[in-house]
PDB file of C-alpha atoms in Angstrom:
ATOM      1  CA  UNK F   1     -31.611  -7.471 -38.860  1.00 57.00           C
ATOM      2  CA  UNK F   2     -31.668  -6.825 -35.242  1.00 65.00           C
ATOM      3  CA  UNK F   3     -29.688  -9.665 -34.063  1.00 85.00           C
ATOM      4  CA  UNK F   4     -26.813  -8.744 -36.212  1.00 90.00           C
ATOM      5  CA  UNK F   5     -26.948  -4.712 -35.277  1.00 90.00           C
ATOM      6  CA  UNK F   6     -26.682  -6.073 -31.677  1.00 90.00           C
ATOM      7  CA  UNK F   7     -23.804  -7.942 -32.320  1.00 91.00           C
ATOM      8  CA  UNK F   8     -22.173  -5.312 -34.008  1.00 92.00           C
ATOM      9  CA  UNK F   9     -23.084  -2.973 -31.247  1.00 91.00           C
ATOM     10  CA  UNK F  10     -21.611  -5.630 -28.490  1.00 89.00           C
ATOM     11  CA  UNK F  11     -18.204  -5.970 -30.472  1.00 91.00           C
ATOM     12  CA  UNK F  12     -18.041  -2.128 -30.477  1.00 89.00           C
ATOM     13  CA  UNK F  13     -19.037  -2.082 -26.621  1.00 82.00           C
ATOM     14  CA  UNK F  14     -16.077  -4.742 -25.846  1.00 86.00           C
ATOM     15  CA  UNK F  15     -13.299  -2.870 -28.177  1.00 83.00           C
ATOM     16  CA  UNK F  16     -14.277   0.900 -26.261  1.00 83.00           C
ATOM     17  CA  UNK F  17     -13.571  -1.320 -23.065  1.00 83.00           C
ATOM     18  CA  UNK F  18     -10.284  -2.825 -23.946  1.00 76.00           C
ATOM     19  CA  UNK F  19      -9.309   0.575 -25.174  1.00 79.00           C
ATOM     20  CA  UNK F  20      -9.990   2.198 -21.731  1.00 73.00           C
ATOM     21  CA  UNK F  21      -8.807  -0.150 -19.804  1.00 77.00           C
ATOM     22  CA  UNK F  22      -5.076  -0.196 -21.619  1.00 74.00           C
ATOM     23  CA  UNK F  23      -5.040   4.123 -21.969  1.00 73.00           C
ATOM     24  CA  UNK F  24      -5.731   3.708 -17.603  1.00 68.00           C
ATOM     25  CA  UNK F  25      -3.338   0.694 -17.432  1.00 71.00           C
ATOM     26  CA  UNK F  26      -0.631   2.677 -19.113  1.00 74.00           C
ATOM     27  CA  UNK F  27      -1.696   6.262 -17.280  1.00 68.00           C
ATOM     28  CA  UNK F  28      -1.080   4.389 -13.847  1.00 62.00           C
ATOM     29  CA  UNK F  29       2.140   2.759 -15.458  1.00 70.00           C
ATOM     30  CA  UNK F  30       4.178   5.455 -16.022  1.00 64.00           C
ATOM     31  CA  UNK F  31       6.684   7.162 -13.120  1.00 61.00           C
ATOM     32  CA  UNK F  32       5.233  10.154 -10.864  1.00 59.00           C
ATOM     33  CA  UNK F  33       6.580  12.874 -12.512  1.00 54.00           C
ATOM     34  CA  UNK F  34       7.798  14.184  -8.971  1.00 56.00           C
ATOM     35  CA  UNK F  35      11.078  14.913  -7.770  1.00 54.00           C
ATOM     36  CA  UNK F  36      12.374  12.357  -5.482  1.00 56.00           C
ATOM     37  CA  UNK F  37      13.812  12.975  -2.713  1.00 62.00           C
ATOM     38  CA  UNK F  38      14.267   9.893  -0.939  1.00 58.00           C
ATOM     39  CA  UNK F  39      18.273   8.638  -0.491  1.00 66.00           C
ATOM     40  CA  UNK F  40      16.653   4.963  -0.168  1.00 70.00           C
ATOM     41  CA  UNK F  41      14.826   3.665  -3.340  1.00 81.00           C
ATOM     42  CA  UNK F  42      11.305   2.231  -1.849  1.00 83.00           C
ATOM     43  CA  UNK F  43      10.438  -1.201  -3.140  1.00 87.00           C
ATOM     44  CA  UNK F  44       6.676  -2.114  -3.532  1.00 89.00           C
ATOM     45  CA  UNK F  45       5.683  -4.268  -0.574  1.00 90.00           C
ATOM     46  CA  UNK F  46       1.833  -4.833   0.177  1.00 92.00           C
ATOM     47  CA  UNK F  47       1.279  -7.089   2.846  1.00 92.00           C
ATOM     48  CA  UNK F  48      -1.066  -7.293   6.061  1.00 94.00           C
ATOM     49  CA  UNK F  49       1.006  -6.384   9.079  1.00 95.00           C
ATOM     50  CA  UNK F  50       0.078  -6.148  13.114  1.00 96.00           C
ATOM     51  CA  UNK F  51       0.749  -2.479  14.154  1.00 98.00           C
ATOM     52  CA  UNK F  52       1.004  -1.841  17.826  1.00 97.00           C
ATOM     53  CA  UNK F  53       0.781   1.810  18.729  1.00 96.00           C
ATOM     54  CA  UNK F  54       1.850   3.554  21.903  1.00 94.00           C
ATOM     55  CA  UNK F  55      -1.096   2.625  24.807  1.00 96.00           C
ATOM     56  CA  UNK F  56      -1.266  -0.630  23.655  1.00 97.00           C
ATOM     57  CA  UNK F  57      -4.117  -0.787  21.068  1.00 97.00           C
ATOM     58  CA  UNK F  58      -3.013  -3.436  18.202  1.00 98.00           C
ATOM     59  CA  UNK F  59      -4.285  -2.845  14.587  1.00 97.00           C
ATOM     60  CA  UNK F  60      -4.356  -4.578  11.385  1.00 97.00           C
ATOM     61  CA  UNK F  61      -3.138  -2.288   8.595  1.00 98.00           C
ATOM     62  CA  UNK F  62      -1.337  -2.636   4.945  1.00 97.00           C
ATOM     63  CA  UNK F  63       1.859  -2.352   4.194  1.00 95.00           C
ATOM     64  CA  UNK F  64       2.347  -0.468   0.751  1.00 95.00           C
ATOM     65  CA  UNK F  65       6.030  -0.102   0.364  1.00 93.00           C
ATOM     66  CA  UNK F  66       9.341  -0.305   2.280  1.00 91.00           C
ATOM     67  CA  UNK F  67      12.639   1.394   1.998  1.00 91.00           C
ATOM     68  CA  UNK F  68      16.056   0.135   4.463  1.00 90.00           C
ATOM     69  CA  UNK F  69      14.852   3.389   6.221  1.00 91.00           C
ATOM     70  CA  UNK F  70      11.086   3.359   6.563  1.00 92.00           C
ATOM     71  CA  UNK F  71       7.554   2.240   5.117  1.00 94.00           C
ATOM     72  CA  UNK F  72       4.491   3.448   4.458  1.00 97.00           C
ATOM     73  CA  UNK F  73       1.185   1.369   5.916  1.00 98.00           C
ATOM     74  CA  UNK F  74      -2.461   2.598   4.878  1.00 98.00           C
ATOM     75  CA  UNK F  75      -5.821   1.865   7.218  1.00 97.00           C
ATOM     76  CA  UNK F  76      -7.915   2.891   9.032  1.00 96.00           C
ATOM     77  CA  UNK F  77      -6.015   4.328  11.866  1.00 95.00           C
ATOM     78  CA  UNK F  78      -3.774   8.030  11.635  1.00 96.00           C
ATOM     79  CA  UNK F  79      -0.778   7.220  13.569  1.00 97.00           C
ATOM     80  CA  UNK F  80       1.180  10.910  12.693  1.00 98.00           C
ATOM     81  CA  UNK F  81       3.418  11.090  15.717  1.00 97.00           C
ATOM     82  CA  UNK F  82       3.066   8.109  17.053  1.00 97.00           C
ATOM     83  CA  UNK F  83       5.863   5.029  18.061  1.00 97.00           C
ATOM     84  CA  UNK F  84       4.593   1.700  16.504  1.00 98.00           C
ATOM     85  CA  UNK F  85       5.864  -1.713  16.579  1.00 96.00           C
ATOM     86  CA  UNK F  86       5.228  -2.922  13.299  1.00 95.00           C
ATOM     87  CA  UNK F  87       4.851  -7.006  12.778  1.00 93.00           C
ATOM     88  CA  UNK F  88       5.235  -8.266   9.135  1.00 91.00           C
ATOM     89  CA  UNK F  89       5.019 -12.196   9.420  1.00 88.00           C
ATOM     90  CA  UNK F  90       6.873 -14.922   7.541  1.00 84.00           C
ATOM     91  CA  UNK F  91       6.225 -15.178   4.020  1.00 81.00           C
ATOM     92  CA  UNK F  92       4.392 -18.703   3.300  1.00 78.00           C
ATOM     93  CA  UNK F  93       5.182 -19.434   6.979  1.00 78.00           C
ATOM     94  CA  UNK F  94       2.903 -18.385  10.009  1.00 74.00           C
ATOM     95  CA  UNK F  95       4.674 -20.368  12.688  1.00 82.00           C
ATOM     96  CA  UNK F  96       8.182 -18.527  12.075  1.00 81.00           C
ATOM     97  CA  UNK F  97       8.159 -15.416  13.706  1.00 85.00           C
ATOM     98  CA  UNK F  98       8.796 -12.692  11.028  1.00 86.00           C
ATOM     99  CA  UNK F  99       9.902  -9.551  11.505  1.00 90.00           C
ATOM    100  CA  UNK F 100       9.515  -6.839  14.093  1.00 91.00           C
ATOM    101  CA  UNK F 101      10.302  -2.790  13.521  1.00 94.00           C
ATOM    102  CA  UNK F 102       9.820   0.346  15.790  1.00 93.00           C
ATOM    103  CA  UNK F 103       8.949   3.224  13.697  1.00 96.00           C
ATOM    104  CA  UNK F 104       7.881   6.501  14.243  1.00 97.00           C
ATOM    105  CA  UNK F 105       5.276   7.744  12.162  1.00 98.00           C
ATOM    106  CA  UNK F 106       5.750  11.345  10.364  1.00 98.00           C
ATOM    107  CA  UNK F 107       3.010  11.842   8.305  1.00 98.00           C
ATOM    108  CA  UNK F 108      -0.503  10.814   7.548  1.00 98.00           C
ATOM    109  CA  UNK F 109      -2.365  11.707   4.637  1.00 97.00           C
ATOM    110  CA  UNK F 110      -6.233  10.801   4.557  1.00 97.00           C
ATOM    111  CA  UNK F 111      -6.818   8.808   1.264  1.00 96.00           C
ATOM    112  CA  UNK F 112     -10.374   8.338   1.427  1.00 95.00           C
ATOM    113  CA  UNK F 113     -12.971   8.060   4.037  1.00 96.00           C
ATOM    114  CA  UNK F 114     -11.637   6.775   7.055  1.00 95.00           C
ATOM    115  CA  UNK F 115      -8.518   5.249   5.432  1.00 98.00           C
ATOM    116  CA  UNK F 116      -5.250   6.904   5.673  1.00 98.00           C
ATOM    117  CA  UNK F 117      -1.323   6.550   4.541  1.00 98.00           C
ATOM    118  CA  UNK F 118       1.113   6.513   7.387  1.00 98.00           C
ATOM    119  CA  UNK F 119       4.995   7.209   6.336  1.00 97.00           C
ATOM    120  CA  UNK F 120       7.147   6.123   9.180  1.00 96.00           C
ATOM    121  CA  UNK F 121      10.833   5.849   9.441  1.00 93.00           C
ATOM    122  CA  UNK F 122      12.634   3.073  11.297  1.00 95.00           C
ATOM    123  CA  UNK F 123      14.018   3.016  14.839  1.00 94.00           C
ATOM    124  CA  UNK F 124      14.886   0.075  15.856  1.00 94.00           C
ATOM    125  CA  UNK F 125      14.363  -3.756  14.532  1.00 93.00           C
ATOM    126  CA  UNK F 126      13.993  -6.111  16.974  1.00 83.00           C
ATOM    127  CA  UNK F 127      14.515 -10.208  17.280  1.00 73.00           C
ATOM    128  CA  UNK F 128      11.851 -11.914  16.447  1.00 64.00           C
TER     129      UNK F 128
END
């Protein structure tokens, strides 16, 4: 009976996908298995920030995780060298001010096309 085959065949179509979908789920779970070398533990942060770099031009780029000593932003800009004034706004709040940061940026690492990780460590924070 064809109807019945095809429901058999969907059932076995929806269990290969829940399979797949918890072994990458748990592949992406577990730790990097590098050697960290980081005093500060980074925290996962992901939030759009303003990024002012050096002559001026103002970006929007991604925060993807901050440290007391630095953060890492990913776009479409590479900022390796550069002094930025990163913006992160208020959560739930966009008439308070936020925060403001100067970091410099030590590495970029191109992450796909046109769109690139920027590790900087903090400077300065200034008032909002």
């Amino acid at each position: 009976m064809p109807t019945r085959d095809a429901a058999r065949e969907e059932r076995r179509r929806q269990r290969r996908i829940r399979i797949a979908a918890r072994e990458l789920v748990r592949a992406y779970r577990q730790p990097p298995a590098t050697d960290e070398r980081r005093e500060n533990h980074r925290v996962p942060f992901v939030q759009s920030v303003q990024v002012q770099a050096e002559d001026g031009s103002v970006y929007r780029l991604l925060t993807l995780d901050l440290s007391p000593t630095g953060l890492r932003l990913v776009g479409s800009r590479r900022l390796l060298g550069q002094k930025v004034t990163v913006h992160i706004p208020a959560p739930d709040q966009p008439a308070a001010p936020g925060w403001k940061f100067v970091a410099r940026i030590l590495w970029t690492c191109a992450v796909g096309d046109d769109l690139f990780e920027n590790g900087g460590t903090f400077l300065d924070a200034m008032p909002p």
